[in-house]
Tab-separated table of C-alpha atoms in Angstrom:
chain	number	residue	atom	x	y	z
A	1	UNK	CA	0.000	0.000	0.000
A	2	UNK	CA	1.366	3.246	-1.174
A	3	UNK	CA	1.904	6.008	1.872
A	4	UNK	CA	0.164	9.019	1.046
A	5	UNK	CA	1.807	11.031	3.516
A	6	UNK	CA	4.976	12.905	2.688
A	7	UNK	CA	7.603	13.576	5.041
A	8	UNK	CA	11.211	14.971	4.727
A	9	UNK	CA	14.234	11.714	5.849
A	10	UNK	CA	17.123	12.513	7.696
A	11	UNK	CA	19.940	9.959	8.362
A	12	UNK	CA	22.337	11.616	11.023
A	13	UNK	CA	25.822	9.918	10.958
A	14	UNK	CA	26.513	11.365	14.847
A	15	UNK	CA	24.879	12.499	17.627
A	16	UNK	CA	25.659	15.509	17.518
A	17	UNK	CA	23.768	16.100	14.535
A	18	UNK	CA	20.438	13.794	15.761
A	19	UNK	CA	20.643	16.563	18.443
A	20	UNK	CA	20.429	19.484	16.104
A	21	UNK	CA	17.699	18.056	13.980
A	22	UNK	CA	15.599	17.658	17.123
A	23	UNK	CA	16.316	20.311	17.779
A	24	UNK	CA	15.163	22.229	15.411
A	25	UNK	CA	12.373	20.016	14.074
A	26	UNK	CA	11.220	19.176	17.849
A	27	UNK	CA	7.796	17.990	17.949
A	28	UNK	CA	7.581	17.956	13.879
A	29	UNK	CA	9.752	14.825	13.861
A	30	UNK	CA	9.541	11.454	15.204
A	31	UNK	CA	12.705	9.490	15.780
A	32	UNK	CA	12.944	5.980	13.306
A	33	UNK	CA	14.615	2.951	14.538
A	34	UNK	CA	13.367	-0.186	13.783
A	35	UNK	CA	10.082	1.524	12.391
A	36	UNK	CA	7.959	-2.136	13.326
A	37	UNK	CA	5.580	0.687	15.156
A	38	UNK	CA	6.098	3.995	13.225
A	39	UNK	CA	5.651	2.819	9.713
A	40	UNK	CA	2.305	1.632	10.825
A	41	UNK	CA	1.342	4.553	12.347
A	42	UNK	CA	2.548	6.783	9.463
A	43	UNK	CA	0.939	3.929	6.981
A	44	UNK	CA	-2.358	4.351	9.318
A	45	UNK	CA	-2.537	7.880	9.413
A	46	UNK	CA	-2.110	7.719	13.449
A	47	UNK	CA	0.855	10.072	12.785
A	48	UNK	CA	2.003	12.949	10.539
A	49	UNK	CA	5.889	13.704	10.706
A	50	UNK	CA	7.034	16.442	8.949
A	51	UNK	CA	10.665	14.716	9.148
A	52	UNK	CA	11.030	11.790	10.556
A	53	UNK	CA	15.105	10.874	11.452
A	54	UNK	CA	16.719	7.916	10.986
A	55	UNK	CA	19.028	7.283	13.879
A	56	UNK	CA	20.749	3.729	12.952
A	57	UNK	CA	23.577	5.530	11.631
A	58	UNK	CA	24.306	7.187	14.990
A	59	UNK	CA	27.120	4.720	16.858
A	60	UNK	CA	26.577	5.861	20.170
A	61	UNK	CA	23.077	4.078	20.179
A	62	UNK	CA	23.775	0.947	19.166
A	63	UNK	CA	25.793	0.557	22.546
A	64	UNK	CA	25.116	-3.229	24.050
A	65	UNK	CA	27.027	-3.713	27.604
A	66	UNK	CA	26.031	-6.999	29.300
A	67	UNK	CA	28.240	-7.172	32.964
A	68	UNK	CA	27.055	-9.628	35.808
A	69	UNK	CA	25.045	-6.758	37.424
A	70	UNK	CA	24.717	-4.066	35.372
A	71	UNK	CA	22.865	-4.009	31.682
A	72	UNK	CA	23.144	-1.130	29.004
A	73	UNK	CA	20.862	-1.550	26.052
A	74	UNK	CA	21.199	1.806	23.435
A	75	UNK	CA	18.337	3.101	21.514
A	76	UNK	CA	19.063	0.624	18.043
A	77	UNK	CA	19.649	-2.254	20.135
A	78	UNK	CA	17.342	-5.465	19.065
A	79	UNK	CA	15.018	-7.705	20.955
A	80	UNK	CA	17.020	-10.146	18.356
A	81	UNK	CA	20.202	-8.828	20.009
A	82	UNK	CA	19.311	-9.154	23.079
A	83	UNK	CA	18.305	-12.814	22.810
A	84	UNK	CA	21.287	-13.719	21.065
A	85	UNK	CA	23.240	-12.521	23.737
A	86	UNK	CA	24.553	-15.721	25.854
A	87	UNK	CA	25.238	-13.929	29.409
A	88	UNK	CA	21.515	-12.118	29.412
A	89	UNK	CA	20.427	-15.819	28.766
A	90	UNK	CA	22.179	-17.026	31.552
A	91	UNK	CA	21.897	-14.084	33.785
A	92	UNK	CA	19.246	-12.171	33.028
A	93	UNK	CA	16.482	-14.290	32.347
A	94	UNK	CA	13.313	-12.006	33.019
A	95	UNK	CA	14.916	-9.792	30.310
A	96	UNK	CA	15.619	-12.914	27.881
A	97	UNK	CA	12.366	-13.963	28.453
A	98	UNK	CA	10.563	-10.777	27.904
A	99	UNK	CA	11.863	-10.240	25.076
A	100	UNK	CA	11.537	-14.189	23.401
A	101	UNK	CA	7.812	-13.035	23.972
A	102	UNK	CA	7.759	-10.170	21.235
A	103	UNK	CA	5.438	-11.100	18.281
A	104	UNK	CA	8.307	-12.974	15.941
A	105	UNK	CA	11.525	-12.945	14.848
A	106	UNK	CA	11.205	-11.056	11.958
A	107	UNK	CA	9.477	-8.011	13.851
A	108	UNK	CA	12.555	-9.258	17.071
A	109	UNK	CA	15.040	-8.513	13.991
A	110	UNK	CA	14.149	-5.204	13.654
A	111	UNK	CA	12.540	-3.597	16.754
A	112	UNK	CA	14.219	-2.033	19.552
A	113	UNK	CA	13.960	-2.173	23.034
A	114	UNK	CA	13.739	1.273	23.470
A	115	UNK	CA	11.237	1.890	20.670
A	116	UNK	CA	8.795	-0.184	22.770
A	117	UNK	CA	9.227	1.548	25.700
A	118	UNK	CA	8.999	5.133	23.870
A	119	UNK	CA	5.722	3.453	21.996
A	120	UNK	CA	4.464	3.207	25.046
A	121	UNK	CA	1.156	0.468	24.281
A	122	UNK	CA	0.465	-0.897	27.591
A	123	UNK	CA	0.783	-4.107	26.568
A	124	UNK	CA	4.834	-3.818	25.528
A	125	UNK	CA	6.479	-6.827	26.723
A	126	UNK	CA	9.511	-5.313	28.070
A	127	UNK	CA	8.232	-2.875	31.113
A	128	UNK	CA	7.733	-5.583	33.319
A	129	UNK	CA	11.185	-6.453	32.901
A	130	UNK	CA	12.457	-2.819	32.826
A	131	UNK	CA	9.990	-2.160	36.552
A	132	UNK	CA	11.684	-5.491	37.974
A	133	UNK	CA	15.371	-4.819	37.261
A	134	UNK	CA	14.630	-1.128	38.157
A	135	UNK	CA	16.050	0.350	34.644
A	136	UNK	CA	16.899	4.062	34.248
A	137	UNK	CA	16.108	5.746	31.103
A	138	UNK	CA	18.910	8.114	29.753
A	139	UNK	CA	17.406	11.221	27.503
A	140	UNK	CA	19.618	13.956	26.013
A	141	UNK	CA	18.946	17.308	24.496
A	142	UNK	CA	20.843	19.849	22.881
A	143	UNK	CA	21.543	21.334	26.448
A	144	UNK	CA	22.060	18.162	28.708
A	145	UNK	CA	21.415	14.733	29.684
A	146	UNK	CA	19.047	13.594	32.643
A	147	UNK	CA	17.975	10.217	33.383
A	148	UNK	CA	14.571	8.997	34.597
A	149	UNK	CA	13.307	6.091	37.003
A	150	UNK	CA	11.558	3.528	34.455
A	151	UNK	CA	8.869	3.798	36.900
A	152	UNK	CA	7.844	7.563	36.425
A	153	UNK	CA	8.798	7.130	32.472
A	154	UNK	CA	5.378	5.926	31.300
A	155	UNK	CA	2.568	8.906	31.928
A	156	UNK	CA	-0.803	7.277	30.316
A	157	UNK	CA	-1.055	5.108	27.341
A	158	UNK	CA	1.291	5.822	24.549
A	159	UNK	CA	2.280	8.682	26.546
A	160	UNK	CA	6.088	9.306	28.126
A	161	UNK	CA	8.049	11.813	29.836
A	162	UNK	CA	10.144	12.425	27.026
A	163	UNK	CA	10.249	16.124	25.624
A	164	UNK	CA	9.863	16.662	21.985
A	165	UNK	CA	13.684	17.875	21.675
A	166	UNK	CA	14.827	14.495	23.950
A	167	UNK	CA	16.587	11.378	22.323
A	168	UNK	CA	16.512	8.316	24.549
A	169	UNK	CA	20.431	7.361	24.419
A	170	UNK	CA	19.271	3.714	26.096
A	171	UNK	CA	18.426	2.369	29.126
A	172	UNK	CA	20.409	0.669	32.402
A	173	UNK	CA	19.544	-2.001	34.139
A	174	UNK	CA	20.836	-3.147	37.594
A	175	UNK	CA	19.644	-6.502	39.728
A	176	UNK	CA	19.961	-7.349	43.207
A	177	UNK	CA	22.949	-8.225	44.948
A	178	UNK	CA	21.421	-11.939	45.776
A	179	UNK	CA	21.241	-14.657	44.448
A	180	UNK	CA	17.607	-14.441	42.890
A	181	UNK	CA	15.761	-16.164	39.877
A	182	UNK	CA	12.978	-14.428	37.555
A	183	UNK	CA	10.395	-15.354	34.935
A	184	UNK	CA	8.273	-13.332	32.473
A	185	UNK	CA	4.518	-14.962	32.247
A	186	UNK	CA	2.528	-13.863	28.888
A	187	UNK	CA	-0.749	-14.808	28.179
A	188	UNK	CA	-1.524	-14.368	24.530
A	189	UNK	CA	-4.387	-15.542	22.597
A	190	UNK	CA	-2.484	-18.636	21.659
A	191	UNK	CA	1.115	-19.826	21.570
A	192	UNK	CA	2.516	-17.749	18.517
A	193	UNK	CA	2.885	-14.357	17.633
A	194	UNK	CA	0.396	-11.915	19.537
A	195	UNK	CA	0.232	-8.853	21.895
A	196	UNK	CA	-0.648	-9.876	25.731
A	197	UNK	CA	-3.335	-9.563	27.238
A	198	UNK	CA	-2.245	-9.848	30.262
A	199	UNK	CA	2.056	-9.767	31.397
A	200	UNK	CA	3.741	-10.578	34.120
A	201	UNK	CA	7.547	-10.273	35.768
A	202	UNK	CA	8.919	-11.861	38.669
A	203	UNK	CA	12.324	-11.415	40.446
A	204	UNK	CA	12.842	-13.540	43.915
A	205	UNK	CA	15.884	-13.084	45.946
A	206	UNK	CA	16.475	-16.100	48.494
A	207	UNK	CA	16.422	-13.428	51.100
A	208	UNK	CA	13.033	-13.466	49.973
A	209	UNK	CA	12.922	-10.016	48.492
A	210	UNK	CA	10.016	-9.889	45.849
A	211	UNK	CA	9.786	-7.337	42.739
A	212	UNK	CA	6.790	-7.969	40.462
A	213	UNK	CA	5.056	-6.024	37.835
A	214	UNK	CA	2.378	-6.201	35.455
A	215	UNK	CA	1.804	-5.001	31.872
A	216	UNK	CA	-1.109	-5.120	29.720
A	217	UNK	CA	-3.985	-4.990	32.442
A	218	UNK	CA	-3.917	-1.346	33.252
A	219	UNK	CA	-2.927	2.470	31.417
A	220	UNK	CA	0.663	2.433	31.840
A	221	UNK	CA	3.005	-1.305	33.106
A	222	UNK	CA	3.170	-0.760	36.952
A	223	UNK	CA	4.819	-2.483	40.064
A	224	UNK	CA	2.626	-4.554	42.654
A	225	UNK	CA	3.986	-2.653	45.278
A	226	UNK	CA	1.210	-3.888	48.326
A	227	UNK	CA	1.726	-7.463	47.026
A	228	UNK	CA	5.132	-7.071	47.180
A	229	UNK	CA	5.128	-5.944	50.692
A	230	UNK	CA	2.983	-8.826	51.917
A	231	UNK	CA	5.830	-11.065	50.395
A	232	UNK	CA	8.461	-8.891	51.542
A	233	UNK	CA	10.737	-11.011	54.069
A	234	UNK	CA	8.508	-14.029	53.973
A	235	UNK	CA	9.525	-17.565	52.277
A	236	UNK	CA	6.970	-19.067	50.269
A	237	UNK	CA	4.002	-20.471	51.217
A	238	UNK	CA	0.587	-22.493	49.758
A	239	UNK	CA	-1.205	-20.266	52.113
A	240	UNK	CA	1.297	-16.840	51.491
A	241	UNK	CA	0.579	-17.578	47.547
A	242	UNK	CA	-3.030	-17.403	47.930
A	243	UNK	CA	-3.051	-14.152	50.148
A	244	UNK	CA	-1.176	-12.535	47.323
A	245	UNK	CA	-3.355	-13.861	44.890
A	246	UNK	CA	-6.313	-11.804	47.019
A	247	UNK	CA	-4.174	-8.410	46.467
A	248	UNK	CA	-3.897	-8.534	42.596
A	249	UNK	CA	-7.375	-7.089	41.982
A	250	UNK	CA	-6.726	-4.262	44.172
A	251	UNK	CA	-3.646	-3.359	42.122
A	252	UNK	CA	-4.411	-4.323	38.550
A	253	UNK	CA	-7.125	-1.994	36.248
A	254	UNK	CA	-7.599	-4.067	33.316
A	255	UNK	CA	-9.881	-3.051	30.354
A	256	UNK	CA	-12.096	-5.027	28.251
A	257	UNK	CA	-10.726	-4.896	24.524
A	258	UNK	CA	-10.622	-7.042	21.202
A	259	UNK	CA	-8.151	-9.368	22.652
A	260	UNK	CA	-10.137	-10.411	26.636
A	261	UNK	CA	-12.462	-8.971	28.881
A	262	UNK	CA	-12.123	-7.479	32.175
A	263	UNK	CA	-13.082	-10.270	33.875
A	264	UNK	CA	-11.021	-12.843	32.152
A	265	UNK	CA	-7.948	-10.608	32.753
A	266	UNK	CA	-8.726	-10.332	36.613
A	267	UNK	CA	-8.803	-14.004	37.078
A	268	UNK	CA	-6.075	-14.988	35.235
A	269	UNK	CA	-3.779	-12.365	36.389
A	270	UNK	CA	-4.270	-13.930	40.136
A	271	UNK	CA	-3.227	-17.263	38.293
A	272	UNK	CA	0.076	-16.225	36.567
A	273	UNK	CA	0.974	-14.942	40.048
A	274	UNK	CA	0.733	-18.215	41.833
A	275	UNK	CA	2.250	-19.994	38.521
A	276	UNK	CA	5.075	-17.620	38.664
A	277	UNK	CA	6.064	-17.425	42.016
A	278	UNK	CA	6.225	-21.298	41.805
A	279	UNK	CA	8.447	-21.071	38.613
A	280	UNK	CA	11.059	-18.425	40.844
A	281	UNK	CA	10.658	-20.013	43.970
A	282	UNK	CA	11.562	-23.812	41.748
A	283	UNK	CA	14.507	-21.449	39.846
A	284	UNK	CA	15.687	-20.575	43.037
A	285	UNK	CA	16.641	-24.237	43.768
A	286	UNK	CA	17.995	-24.425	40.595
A	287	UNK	CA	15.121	-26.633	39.197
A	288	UNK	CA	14.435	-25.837	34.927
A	289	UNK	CA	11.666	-25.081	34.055
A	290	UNK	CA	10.268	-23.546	31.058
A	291	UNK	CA	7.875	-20.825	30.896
A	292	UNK	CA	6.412	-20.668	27.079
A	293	UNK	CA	3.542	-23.354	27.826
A	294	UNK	CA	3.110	-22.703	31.952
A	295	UNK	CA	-0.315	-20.934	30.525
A	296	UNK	CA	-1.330	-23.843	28.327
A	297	UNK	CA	-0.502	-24.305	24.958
B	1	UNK	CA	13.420	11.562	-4.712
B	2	UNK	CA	16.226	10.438	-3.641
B	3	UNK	CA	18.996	8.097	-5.485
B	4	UNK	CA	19.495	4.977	-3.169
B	5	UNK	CA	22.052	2.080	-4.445
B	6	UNK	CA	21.905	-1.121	-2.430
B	7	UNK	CA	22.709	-4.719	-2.762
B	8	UNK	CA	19.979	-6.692	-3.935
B	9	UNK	CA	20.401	-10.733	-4.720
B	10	UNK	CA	23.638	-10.059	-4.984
B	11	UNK	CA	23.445	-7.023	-7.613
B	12	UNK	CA	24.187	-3.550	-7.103
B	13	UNK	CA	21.188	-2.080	-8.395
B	14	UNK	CA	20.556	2.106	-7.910
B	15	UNK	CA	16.423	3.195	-7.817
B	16	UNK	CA	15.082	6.634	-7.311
B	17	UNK	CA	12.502	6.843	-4.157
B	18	UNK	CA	10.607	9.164	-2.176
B	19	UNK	CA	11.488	8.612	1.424
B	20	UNK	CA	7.462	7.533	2.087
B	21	UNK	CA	8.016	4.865	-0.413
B	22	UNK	CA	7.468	1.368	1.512
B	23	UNK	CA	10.135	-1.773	0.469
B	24	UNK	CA	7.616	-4.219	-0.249
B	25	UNK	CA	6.247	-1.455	-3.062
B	26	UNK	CA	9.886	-0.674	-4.706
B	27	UNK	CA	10.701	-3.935	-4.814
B	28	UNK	CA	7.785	-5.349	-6.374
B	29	UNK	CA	6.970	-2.594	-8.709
B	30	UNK	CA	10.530	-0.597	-9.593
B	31	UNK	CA	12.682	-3.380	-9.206
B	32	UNK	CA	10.369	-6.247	-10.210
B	33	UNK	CA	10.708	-8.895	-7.423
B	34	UNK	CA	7.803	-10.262	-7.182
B	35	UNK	CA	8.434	-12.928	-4.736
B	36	UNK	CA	7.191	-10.889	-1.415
B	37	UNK	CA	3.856	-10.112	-1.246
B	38	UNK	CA	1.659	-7.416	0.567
B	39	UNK	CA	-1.068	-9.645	2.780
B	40	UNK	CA	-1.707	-7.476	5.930
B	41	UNK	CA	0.815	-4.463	5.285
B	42	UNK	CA	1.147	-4.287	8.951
B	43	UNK	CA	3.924	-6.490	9.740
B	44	UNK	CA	1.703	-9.330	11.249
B	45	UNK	CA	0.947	-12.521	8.588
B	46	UNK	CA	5.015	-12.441	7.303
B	47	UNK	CA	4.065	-12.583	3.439
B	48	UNK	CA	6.367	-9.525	2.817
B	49	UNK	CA	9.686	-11.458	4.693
B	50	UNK	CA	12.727	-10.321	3.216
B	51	UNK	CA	16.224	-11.261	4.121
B	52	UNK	CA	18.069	-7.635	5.314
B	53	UNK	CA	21.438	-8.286	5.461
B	54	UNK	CA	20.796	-11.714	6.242
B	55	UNK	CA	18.311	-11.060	8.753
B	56	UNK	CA	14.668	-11.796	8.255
B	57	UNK	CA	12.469	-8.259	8.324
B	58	UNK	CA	9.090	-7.357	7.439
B	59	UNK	CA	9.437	-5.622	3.707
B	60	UNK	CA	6.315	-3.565	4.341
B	61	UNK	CA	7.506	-1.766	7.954
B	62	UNK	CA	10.784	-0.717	6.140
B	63	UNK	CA	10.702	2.503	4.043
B	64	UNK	CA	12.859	1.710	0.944
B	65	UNK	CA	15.235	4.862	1.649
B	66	UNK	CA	16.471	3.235	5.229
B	67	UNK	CA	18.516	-0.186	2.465
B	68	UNK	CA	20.693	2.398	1.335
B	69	UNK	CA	23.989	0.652	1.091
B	70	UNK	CA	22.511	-2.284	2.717
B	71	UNK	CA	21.850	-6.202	1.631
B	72	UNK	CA	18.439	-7.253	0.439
B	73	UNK	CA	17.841	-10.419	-0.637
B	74	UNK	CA	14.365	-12.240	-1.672
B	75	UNK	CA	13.350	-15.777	-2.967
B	76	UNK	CA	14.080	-14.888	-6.392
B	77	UNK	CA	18.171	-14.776	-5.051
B	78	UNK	CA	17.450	-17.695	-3.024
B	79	UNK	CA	16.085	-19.538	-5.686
B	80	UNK	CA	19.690	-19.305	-7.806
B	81	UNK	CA	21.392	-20.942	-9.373
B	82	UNK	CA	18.817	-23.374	-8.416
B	83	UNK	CA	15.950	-24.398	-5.901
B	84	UNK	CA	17.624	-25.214	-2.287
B	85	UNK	CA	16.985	-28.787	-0.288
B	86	UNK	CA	14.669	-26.829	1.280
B	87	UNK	CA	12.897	-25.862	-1.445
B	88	UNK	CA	12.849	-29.042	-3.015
B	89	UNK	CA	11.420	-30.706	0.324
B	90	UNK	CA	8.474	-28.277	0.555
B	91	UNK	CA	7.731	-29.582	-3.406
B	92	UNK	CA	7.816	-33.007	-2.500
B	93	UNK	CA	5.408	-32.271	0.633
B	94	UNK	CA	3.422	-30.427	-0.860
B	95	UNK	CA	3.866	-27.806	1.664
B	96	UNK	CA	2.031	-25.116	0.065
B	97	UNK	CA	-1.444	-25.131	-1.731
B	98	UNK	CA	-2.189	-21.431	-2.789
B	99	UNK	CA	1.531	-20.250	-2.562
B	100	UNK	CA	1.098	-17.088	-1.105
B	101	UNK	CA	2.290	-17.486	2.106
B	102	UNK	CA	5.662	-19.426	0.357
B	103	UNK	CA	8.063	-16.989	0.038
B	104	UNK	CA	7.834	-15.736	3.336
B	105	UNK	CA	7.820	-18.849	5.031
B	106	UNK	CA	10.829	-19.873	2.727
B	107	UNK	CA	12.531	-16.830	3.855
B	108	UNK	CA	11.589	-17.389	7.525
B	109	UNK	CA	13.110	-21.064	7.697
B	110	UNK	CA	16.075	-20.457	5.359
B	111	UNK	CA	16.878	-17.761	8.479
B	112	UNK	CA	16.115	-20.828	10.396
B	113	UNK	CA	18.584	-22.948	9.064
B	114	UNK	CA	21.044	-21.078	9.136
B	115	UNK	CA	20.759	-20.108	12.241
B	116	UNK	CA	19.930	-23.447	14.186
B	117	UNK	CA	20.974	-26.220	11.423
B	118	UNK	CA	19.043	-29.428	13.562
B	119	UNK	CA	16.011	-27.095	14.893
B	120	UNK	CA	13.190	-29.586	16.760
B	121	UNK	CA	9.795	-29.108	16.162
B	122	UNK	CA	9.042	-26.500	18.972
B	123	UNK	CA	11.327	-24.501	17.129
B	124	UNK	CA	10.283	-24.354	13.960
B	125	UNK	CA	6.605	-23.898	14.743
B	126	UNK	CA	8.455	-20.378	17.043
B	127	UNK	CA	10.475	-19.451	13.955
B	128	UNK	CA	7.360	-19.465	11.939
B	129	UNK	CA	4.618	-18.081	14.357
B	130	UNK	CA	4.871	-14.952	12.249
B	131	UNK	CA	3.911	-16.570	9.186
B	132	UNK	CA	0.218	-17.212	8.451
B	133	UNK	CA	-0.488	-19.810	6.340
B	134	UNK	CA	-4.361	-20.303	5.307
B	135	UNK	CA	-4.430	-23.464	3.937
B	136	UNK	CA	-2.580	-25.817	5.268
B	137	UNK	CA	-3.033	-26.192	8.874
B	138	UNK	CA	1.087	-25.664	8.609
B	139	UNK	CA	1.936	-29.835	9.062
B	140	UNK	CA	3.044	-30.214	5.298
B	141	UNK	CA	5.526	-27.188	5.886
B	142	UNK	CA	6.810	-28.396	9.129
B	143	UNK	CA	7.234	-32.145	7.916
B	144	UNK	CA	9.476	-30.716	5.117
B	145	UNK	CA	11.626	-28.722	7.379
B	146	UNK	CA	11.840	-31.543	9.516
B	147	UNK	CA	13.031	-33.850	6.752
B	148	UNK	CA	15.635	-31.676	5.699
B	149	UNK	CA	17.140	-31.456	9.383
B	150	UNK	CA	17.294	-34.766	9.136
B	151	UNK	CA	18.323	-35.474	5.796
B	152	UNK	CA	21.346	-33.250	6.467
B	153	UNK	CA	22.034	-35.321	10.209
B	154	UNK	CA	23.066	-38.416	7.833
């Protein structure tokens, strides 16, 4: 299908020059990485770009760092690359598996991590990862850089903190000090390629620290801060598991849409808690298990 | 319009484009590969799959202008100097019924193969979840693939 809208196509070579353009073009221009979102909104007619600027060129964003506790991912980094990427296999597993859940490998190829956070649906499959490993998003301007708690980075849906003259350089991700395992729980229509209706991540320390956060069943991904504080401290339990399971309706806000209802969403959400708990608390004693089918198949 | 000279099936070839012009489109209509084809022009069913510098990507989410100076390659480059085991099992399977989910899935398992040489059947059925096929119910096109794996084991 031919695009009807025109737009002017910039391909900066540094950052410098990304900077200027945004500068100048601001709100005008949208930023293209992997374009698996913005062609379809420019396709769609959900956006109009005057120029839109092509930042794979720009070497400082393609920046990868992978380090026992510390993760950089720049703004043309992969879901592809990340999965490739042996030590976030091994050692970063809610991230791994997060992003093994994104539609398919020839949409993984392309789009970037930070394109799905700066997309903002509710439903991206890496903010549940980003809210558990506590990620920091670094911006820059013309004028300076400043760096934002992943947790006050989404506003409403499609909707961010970023300014219009703002490039997201990438994102940083730290973990806890303890040992701890993690899972990523996705419940899609069926096995293959589709958005979630409903996502979850885990991270459990064996000092029984908990960090768990939802996406998809709510405006903006969010942490499960009360049910985190009833775990808080506490080993695992069958009768812990199901007290937790009481708190998820008071945290999660889930819509009805095309893809579930309400009320399907707020039952199965107090399911994938008590599946994944059991999946961290059996990681934690270094038990495999695999998480694509824990939903069904 | 801007001049843009890439690689495609192995030929440099140079096209003019507007920077809204979509891959899938110059391909197909400047550059006359017909082999990827435009099903839901959203990046979702996998009929557009092109190999990007060896990489599997959806030709109707990339605009045309981003190839510059990269590698494109589609079945018609695959397809020379003549049809691949792979291709040659999905014939004898008769993988495919109204062909136009082929090329992508070709594309898609090719990537496959090269990636993961033995894949088991879990995998196969992930590598292809973005490819929708409509007629087949998708067991003659994973019985292929899985003959070839093990056709090349021996």
């Amino acid at each position: 299908m031919a695009v009807v809208h025109e737009f002017q196509y910039h391909k900066p070579t540094s950052l410098k020059e990304t900077l200027q353009l945004l500068a100048k073009q601001g709100e005008k221009s949208r930023l293209l990485a992997g374009g698996t979102d913005l062609a379809v909104y420019i396709k769609e007619g959900l956006e109009y770009p005057e120029s839109v600027i092509d930042i794979k060129r720009v070497p400082e964003l393609s920046k990868f760092e992978v380090t026992k506790d510390h993760v950089y991912i720049g703004a043309n980094v992969t879901f592809s690359d990340i999965l490739e990427n042996q030590k976030i296999k091994n050692n970063w597993q809610l991230l791994w598996e997060s992003a093994r859940s994104v539609a398919s490998v020839g949409i993984r190829n392309r789009a970037t991590l930070v394109g799905n956070i700066c997309s903002a649906i509710p439903s991206m499959d890496s903010a549940p990862a980003l809210l558990c490993y506590e990620a920091k998003v670094h911006l820059r301007n013309a004028k300076g850089t400043r760096q934002v708690a992943i947790d006050k980075w989404w506003t409403a849906p499609r909707k961010t903190v970023r300014k219009a003259d703002e490039i997201v350089l990438g994102v940083s991700l730290g973990k806890p000090s303890d040992k701890h395992a993690g899972c990523y729980i996705k419940l899609g229509r069926y096995g293959g390629e589709d958005l979630a209706q409903a996502g979850l991540g885990l991270l459990v320390t064996a000092k029984h620290e908990y960090r768990i956060a939802w996406c998809a069943v709510g405006p903006i991904p969010i942490r499960a801060k009360k049910t985190e504080k009833l775990l808080d401290g506490k080993a695992l339990t069958p009768a812990l598991i199901s007290k937790a399971m009481d708190l998820v309706l008071s945290e999660i806000t889930p819509i009805t849409d095309i893809r579930s209802s309400r009320e399907y969403r707020n039952h199965i959400c107090r399911i994938m808690l008590q599946r994944g708990l059991e999946v961290c608390n059996d990681r934690l004693k270094s038990k495999k298990v695999d998480t694509s089918r824990i939903l069904g198949g | 319009m801007a001049k843009i000279k890439f690689t495609l099936n192995d030929e440099i070839r140079t096209v003019e484009v507007e920077p809204n012009e979509i891959l899938l489109d110059v391909l197909r209509d400047k550059l006359g590969m017909k082999s990827p084809k435009c099903g839901c022009d959203r990046g979702d069913c996998g009929a557009c799959a092109v190999l990007l510098n060896g990489k599997s990507v959806r030709s109707c989410l990339v605009f045309a202008i981003e190839v510059e100076g990269q590698e494109v390659r589609t079945l018609e480059g695959i397809s020379q100097p003549k049809l691949t085991q792979l291709q040659e099992a999905f014939i004898e399977f008769n993988s495919f019924q109204c062909g136009y989910c082929a090329p992508g899935v070709i594309i898609s398992a090719t990537e496959l193969l090269e990636k993961n040489p033995h894949p088991n059947l879990e995998e196969i059925k992930e590598a292809l979840s973005g490819n929708l096929c409509r007629c087949t119910g998708y067991t003659p096109i994973f019985d292929a693939i899985l003959d070839v794996t093990k056709r090349r084991k021996k």
